[in-house]
Tab-separated table of C-alpha atoms in Angstrom:
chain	number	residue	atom	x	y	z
Q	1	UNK	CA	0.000	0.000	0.000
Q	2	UNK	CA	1.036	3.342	-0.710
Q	3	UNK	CA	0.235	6.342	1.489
Q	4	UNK	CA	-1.925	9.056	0.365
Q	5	UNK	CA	-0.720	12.315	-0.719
Q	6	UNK	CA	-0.907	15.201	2.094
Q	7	UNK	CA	-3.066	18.056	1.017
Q	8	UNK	CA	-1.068	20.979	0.633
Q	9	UNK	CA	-2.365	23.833	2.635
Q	10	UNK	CA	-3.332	26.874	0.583
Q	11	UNK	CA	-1.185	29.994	0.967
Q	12	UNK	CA	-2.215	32.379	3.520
Q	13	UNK	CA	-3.613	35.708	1.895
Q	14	UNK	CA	-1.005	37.590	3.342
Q	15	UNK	CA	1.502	35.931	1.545
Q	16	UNK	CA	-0.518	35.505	-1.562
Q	17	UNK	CA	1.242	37.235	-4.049
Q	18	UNK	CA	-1.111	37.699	-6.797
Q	19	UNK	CA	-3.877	38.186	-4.762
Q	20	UNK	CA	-1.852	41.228	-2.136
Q	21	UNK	CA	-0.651	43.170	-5.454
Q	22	UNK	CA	-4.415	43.367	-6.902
Q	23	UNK	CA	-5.394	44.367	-3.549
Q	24	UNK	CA	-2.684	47.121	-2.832
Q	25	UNK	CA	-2.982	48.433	-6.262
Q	26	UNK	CA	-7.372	48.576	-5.903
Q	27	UNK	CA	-7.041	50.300	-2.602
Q	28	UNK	CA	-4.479	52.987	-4.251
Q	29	UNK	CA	-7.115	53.331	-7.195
Q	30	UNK	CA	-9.911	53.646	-5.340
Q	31	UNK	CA	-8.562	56.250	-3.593
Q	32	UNK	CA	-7.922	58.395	-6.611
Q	33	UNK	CA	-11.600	57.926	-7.872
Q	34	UNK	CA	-13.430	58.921	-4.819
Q	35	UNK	CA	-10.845	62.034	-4.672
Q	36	UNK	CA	-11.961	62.847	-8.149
Q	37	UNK	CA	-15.272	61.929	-7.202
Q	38	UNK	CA	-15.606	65.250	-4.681
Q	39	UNK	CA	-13.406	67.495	-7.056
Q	40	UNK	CA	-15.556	66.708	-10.120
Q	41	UNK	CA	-18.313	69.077	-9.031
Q	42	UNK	CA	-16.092	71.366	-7.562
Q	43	UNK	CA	-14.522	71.726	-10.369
Q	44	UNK	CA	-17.839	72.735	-12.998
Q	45	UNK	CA	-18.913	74.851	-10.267
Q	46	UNK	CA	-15.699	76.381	-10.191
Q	47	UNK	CA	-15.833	76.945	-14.340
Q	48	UNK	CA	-19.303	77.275	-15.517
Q	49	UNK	CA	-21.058	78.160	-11.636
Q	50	UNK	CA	-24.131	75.472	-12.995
Q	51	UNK	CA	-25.797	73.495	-10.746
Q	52	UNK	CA	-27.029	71.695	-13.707
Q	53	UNK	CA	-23.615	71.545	-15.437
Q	54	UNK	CA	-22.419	69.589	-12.204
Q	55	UNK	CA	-25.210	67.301	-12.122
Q	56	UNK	CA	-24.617	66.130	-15.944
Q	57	UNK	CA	-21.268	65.304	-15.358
Q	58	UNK	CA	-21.632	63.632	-11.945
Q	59	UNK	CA	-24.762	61.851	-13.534
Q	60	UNK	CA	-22.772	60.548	-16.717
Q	61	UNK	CA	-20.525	58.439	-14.067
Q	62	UNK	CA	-23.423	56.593	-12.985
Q	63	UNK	CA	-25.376	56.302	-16.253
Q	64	UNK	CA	-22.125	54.924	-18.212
Q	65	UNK	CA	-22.455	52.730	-14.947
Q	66	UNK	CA	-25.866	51.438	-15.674
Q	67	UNK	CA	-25.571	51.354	-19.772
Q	68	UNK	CA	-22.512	49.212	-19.448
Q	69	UNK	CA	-23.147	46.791	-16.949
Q	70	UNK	CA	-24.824	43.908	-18.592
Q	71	UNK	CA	-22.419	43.986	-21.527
Q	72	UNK	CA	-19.455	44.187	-19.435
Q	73	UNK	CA	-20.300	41.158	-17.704
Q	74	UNK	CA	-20.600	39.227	-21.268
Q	75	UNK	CA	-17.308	40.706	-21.944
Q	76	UNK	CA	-15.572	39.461	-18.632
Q	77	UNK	CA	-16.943	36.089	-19.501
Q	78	UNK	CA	-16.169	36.069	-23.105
Q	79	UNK	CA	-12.023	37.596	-22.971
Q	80	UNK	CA	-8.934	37.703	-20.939
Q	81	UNK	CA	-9.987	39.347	-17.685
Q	82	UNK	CA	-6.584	40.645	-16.730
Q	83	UNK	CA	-6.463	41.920	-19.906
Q	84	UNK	CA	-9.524	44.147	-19.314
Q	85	UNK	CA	-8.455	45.270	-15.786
Q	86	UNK	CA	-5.613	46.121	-17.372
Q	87	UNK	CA	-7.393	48.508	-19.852
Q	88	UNK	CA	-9.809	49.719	-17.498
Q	89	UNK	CA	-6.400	51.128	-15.626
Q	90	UNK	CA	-4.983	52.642	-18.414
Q	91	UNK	CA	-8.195	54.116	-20.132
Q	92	UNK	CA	-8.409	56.015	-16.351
Q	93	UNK	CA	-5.311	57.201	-16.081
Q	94	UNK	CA	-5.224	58.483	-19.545
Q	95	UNK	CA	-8.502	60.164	-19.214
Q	96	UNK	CA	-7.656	61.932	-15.708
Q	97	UNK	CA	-4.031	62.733	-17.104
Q	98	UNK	CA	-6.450	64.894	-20.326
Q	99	UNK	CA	-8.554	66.794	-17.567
Q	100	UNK	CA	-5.036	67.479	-16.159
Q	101	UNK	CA	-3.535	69.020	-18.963
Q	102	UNK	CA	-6.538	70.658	-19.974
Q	103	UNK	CA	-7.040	72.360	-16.399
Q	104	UNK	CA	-3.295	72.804	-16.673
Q	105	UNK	CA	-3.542	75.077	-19.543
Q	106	UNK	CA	-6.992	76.424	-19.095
Q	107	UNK	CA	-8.952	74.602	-22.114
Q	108	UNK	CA	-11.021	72.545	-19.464
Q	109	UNK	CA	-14.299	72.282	-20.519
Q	110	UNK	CA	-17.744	70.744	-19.544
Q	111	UNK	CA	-17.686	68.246	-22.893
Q	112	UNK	CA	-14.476	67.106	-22.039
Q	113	UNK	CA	-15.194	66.364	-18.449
Q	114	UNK	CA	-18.546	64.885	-19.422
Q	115	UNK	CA	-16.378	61.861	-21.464
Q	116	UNK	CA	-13.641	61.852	-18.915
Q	117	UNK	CA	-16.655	60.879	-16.398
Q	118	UNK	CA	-18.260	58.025	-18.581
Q	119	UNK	CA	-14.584	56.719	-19.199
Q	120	UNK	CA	-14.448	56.641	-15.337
Q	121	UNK	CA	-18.347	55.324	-15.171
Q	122	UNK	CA	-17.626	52.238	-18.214
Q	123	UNK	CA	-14.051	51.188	-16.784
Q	124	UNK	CA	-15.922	50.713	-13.383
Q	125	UNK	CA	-18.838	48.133	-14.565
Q	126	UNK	CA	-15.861	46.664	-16.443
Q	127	UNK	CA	-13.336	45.828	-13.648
Q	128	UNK	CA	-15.854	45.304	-10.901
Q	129	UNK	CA	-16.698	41.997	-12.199
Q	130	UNK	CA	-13.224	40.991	-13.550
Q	131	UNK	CA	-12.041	40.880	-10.628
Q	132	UNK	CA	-14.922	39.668	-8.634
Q	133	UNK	CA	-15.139	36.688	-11.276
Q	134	UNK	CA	-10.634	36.294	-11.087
Q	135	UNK	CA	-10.977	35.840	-7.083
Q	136	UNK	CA	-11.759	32.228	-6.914
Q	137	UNK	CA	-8.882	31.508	-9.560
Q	138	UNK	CA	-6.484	33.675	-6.986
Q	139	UNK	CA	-7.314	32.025	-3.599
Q	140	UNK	CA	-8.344	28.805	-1.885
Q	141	UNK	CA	-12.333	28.126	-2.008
Q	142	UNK	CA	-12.000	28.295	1.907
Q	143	UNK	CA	-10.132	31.770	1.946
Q	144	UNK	CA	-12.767	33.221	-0.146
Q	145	UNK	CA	-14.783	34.621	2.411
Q	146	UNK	CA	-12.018	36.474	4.047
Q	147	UNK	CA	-10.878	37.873	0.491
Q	148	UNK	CA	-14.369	38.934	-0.280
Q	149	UNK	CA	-14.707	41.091	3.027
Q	150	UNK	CA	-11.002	42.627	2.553
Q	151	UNK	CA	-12.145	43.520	-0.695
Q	152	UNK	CA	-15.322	45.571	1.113
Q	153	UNK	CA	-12.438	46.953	3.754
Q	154	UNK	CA	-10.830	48.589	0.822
Q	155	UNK	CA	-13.762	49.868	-1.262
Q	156	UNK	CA	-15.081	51.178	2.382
Q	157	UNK	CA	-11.463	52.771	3.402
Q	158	UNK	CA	-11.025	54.243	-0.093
Q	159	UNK	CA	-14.442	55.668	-0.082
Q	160	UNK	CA	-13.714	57.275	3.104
Q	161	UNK	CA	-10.354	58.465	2.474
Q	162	UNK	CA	-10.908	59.701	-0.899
Q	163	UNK	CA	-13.907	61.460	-0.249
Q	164	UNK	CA	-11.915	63.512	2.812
Q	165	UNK	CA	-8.946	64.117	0.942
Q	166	UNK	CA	-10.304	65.037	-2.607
Q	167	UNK	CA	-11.434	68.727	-1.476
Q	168	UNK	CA	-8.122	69.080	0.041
Q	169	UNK	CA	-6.448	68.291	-2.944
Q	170	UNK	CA	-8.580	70.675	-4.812
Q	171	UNK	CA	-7.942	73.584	-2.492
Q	172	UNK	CA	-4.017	72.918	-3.305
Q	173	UNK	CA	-4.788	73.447	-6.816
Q	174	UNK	CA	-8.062	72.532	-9.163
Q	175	UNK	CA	-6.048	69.784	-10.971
Q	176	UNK	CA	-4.392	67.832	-8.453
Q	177	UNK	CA	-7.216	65.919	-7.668
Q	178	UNK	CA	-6.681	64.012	-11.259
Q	179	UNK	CA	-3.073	64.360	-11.279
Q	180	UNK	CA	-3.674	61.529	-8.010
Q	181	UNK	CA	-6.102	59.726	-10.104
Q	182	UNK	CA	-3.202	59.641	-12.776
Q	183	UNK	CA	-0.789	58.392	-10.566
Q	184	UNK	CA	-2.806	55.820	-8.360
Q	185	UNK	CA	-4.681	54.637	-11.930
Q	186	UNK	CA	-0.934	54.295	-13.241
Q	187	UNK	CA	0.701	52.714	-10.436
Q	188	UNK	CA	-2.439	50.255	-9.972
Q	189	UNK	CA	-1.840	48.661	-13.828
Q	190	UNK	CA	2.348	48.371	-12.848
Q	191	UNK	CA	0.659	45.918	-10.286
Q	192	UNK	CA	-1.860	44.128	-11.955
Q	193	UNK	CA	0.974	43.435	-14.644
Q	194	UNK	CA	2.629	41.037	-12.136
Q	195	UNK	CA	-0.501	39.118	-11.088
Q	196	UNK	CA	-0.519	36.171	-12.569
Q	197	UNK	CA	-4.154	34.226	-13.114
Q	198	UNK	CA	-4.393	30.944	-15.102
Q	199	UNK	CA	-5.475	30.844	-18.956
Q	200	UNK	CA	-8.967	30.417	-19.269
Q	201	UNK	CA	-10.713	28.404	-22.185
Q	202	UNK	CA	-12.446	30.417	-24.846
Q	203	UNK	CA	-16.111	29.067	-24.566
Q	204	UNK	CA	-17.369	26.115	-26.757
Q	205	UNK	CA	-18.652	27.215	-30.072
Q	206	UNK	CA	-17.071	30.699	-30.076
Q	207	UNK	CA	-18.438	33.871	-28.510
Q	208	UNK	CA	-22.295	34.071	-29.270
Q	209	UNK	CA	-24.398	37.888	-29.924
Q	210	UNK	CA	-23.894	39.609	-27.177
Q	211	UNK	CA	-27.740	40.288	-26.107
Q	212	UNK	CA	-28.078	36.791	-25.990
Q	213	UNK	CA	-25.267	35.883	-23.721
Q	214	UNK	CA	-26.180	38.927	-21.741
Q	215	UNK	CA	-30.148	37.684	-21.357
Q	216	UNK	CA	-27.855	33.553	-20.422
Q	217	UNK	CA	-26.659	35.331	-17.733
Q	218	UNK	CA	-29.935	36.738	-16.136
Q	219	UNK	CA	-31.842	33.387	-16.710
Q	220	UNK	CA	-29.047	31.623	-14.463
Q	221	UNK	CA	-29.380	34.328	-11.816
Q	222	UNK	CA	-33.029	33.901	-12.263
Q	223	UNK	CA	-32.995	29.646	-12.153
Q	224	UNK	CA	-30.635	29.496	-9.257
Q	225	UNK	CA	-33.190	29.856	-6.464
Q	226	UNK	CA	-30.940	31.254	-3.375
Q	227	UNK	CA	-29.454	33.727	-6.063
Q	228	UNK	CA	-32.882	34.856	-7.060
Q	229	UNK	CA	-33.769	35.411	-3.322
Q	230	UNK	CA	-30.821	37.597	-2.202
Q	231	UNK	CA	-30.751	39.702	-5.238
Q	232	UNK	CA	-34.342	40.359	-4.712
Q	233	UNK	CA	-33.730	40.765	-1.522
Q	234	UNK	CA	-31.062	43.472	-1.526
Q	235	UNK	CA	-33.016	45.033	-4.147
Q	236	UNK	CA	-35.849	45.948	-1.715
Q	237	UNK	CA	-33.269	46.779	1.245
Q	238	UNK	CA	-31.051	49.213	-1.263
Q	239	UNK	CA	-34.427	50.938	-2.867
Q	240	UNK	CA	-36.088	51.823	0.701
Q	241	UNK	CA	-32.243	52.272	2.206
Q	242	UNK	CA	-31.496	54.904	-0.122
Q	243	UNK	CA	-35.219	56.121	0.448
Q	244	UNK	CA	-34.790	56.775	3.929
Q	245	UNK	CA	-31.118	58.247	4.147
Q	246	UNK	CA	-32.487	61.150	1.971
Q	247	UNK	CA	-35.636	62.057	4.200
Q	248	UNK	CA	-33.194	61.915	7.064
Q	249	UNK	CA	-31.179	64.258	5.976
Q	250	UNK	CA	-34.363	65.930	4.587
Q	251	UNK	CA	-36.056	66.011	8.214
Q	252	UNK	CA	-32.398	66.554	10.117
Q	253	UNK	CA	-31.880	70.055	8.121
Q	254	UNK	CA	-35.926	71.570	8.177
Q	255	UNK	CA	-35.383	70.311	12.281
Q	256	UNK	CA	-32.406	72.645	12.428
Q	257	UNK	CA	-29.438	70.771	13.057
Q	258	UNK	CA	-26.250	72.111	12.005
Q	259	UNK	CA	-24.662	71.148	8.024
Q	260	UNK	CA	-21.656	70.523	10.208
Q	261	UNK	CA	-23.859	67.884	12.129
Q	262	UNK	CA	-25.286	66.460	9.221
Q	263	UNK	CA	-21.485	65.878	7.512
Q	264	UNK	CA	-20.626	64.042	10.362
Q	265	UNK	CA	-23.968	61.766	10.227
Q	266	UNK	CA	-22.962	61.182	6.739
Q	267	UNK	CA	-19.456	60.707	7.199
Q	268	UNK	CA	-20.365	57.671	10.170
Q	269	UNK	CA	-21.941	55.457	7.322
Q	270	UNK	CA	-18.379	55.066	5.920
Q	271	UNK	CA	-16.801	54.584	9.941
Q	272	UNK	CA	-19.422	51.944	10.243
Q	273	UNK	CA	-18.819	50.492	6.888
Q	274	UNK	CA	-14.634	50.347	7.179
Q	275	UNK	CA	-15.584	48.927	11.153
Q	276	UNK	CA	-17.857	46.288	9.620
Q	277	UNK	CA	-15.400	45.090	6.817
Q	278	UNK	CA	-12.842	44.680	9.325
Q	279	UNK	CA	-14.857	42.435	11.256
Q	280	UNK	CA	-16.729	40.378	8.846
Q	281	UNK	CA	-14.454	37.440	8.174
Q	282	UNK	CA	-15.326	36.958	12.118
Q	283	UNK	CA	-18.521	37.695	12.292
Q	284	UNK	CA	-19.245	35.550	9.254
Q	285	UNK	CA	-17.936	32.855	11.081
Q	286	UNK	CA	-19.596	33.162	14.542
Q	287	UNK	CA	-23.212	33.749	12.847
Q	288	UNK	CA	-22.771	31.660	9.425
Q	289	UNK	CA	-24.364	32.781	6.050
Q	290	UNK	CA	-27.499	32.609	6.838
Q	291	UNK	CA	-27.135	34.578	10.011
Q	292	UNK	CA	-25.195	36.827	8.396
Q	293	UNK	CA	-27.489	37.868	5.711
Q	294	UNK	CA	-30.685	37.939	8.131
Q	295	UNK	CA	-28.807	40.437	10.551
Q	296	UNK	CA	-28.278	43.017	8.112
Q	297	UNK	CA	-32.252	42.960	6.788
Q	298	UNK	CA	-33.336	42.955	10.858
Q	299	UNK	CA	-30.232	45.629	11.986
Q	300	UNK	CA	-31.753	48.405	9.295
Q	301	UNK	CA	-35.546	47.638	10.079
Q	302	UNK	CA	-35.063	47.955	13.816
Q	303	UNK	CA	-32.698	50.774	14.138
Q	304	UNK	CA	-34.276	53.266	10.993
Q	305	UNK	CA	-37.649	53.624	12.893
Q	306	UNK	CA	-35.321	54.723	15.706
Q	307	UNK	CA	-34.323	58.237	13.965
Q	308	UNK	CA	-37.639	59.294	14.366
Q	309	UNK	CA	-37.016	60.043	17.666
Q	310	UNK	CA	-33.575	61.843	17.575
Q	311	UNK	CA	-33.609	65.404	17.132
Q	312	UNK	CA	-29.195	65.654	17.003
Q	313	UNK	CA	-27.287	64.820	14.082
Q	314	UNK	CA	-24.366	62.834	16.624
Q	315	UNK	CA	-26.823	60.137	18.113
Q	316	UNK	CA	-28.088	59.021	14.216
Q	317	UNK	CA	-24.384	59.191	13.034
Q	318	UNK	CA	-24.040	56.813	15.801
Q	319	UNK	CA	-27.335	54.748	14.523
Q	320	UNK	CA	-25.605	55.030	10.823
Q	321	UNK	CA	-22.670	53.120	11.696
Q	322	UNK	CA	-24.459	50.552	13.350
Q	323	UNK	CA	-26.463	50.098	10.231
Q	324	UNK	CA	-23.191	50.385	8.806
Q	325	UNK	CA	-21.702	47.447	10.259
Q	326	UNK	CA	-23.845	44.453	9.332
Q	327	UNK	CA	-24.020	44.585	5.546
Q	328	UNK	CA	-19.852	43.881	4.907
Q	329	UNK	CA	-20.433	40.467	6.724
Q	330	UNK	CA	-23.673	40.067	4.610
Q	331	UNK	CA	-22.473	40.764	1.144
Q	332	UNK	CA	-19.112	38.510	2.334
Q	333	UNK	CA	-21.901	35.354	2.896
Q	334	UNK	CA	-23.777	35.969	-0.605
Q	335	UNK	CA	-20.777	36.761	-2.763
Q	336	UNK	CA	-19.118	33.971	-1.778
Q	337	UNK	CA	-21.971	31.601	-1.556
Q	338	UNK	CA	-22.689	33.004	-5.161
Q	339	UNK	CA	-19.426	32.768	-7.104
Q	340	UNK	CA	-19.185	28.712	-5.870
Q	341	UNK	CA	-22.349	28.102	-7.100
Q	342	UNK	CA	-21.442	29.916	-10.491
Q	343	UNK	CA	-19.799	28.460	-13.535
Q	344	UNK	CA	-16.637	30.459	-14.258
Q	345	UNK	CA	-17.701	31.078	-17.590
Q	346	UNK	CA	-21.140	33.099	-16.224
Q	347	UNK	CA	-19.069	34.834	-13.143
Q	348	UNK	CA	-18.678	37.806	-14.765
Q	349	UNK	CA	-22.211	38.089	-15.842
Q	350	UNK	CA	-23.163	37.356	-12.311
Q	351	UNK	CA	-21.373	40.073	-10.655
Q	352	UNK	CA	-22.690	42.449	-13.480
Q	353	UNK	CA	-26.270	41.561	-12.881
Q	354	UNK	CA	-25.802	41.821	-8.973
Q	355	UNK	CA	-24.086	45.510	-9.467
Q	356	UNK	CA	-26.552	46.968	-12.374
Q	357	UNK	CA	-29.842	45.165	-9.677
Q	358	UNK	CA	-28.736	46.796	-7.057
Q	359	UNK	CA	-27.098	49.784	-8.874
Q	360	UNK	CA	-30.693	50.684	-10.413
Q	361	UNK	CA	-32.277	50.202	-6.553
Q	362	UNK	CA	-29.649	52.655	-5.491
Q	363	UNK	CA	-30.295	55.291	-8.022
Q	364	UNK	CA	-34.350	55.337	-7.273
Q	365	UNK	CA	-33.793	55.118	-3.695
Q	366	UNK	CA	-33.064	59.139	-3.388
Q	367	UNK	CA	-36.058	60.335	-6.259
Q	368	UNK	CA	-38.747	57.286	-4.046
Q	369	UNK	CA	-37.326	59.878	-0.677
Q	370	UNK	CA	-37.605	62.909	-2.527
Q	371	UNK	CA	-41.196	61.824	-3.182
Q	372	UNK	CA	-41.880	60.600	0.271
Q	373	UNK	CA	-40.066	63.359	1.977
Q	374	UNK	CA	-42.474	66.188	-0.140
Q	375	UNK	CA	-45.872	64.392	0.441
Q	376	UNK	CA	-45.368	63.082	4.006
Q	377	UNK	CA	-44.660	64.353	7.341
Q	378	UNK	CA	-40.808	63.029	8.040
Q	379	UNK	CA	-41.535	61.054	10.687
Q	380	UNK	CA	-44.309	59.429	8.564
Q	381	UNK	CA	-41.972	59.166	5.425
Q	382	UNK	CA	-38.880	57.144	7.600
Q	383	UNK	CA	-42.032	54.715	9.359
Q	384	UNK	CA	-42.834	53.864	5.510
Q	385	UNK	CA	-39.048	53.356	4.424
Q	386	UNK	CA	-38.819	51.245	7.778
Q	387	UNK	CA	-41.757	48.944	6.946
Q	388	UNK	CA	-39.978	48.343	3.575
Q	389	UNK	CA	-37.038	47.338	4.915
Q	390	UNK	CA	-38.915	45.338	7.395
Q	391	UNK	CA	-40.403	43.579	4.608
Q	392	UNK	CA	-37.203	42.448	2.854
Q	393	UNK	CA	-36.126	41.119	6.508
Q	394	UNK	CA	-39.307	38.943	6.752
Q	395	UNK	CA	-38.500	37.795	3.381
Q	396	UNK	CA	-35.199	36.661	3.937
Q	397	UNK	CA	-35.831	35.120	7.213
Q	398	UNK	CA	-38.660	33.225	6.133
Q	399	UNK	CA	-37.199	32.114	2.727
Q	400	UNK	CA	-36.763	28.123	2.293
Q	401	UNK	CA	-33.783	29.418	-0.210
Q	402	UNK	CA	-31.826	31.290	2.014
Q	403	UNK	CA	-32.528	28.471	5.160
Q	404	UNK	CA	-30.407	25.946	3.220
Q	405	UNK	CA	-27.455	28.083	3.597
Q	406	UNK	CA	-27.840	27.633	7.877
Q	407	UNK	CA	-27.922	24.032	7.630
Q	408	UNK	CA	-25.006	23.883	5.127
Q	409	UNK	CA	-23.154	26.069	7.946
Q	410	UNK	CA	-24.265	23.454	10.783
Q	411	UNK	CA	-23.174	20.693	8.417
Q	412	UNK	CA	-19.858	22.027	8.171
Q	413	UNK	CA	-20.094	22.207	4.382
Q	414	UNK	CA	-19.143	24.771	2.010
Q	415	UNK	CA	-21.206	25.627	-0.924
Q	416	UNK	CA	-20.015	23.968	-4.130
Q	417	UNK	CA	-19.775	24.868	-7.557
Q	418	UNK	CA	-22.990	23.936	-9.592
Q	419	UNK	CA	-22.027	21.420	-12.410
């Protein structure tokens, strides 16, 4: 008899190579687009003094978001995906290196920035699921959960980081801002050049139209029924989310507290977020998928009725970063549960569909508030927003779907790829 091979253990993430250098160069990149993200208005206002000006180019990021985001994950599926992270790099730091010039040498314009913002919005829904869809190729099955919720640390850290620095950087001078984005755009494709990911097959039969591969992807989402649930799910909780964080700050500002007040109630989302990130590989562990996901749903519905009896902008900063904290540990359980389950050739077109779902939720979130906000009393508008939420917890706890992932968890079993 011979004795069995010993099973190698994977390599920790801290020493993972591939896996550290697309991290390190995301969190430097990140940082430059959230800096650019602040000095983008500032910087129409500055030049034309339009409102409206400053809303078309800050809303060309998020419609070049939107419009690309079901073709982009066909196009992660269908071709290299380093090779379009790499592009999505370079077409950034070109773009911001134009605005730089152009401020430079005082041609700037609101055109120019206008296609400088959807090359920012497009090379976003492009490398969002490229990577998502190259993580399981970079790390062990059972390290995936911990790479998912570092990967929420960063976008949470670079959000926060970026956002404070970028009017800084604009008060030094009005181009710096994209002379950063330059530089962190640059020096993230250097390190995505080293990271190595295996060759992928071209799929069977050659690439098909692109609608139809696009529409492939959204009947898997829709056929696989604990994807189904969650997206529909988060859905909900985004759309009312987004709903009620407008009429608070709508009801904080007609009650009188301070715009200082209300920057720092913002500004505790992104605390909470970073603090939750942090601690979701743990608390992922300790409460399972399943848990995980339900606390997130149940944390918003109980704590947003709460507001309505705060009068201070501190105590519901303090209630935002509780609310804050629970969805890094939730998104860690579904992405993870969702890219096993997922083919590698539809991965891409999974993330996309997750993103441009609860992308669209997002965006109608603030005009549902608006709505709310003019037509009700405030206190009346967050008790509606609440019962939505609310909802979306009942439907998640109660959901057969969403159960199987607890008893997988008490099983000891990970979820596995779906033949």
């Amino acid at each position: 008899m011979t004795a069995a091979a010993p099973v190698s253990e994977p390599v920790p993430l801290s020493r993972n190579r591939g896996y550290r250098l697309l991290w390190g160069g995301q969190a430097l990149s990140e940082f430059g687009f959230h800096a650019t993200a602040i000095a983008f208005p500032l910087l129409v206002l500055a030049l034309t003094g339009s409102g409206a000006a400053s809303g078309l180019v800050m809303g060309t990021v998020a419609a070049a978001q939107l419009v690309t985001g079901l073709p982009a994950g066909v196009l992660v599926d269908r071709y290299d995906r380093k090779a379009i992270m790499l592009g999505c790099e370079a077409a950034q730091a070109a773009a911001a290196l134009s605005l730089v010039v152009a401020v430079w040498s005082g041609a700037a314009a609101v055109w120019h920035m206008v296609v400088v913002a959807a090359v920012f919005g497009a090379s976003a829904a492009l490398f969002e699921p490229a990577e998502s869809a190259s993580l399981p190729a970079l790390v062990a099955d059972e390290q995936l959960p911990t790479a998912v919720a570092m990967n929420t640390a960063r976008a949470s850290m670079g959000q926060l980081a970026g956002t404070a620095t970028g009017g800084f950087l604009f008060a030094v001078g009005r181009f710096v801002p994209f002379l950063v984005d330059t530089v962190t755009h640059t020096l993230s494709f250097v390190a995505l050049l080293f990271v190595r990911l295996p060759r992928r097959e071209r799929p069977a039969g050659g690439a098909g139209p692109l609608v139809g591969e696009a529409l492939a992807g959204l009947r898997w989402v829709w056929r696989e029924p604990r994807i189904r649930v969650t997206v529909l799910c988060a859905v909900v909780l985004n759309l009312f989310f987004s709903a009620f964080y407008l009429v608070v700050i709508v009801v904080a500002e007609s009650r009188g507290v301070p715009s200082g007040e209300v920057g720092v109630m913002a500004a505790m989302l992104g605390v909470g977020g970073v603090l939750g990130a942090l601690t979701a590989p743990v608390t992922h562990r300790r409460l399972g998928p399943y848990g995980a996901i339900v606390a997130v749903f149940w944390a918003l519905a109980v704590l947003a009725p709460v507001t309505v009896l705060v009068d201070s902008g501190y105590p519901i900063g303090v209630l935002f970063a509780l609310m804050a904290m629970f969805p890094p540990a939730a998104n860690t359980a579904i992405m993870t549960d969702q890219l096993l389950r997922t083919p590698d050739e539809l991965r891409g077109r999974l993330t996309s569909t997750l993103v441009l779902a609860c992308g669209a939720a997002g965006a109608a979130g603030p005009a549902l508030g608006g709505s709310l906000a003019q037509l009700l009393p405030g206190g009346r508008a967050i008790l509606l927003c609440s019962a939505g939420m609310a909802t979306a917890a009942v439907l998640a706890t109660v959901s057969p779907s969403l159960r199987t992932l607890a008893r997988g968890h008490e099983t000891g079993r990970q979820p596995v790829a779906a033949d």
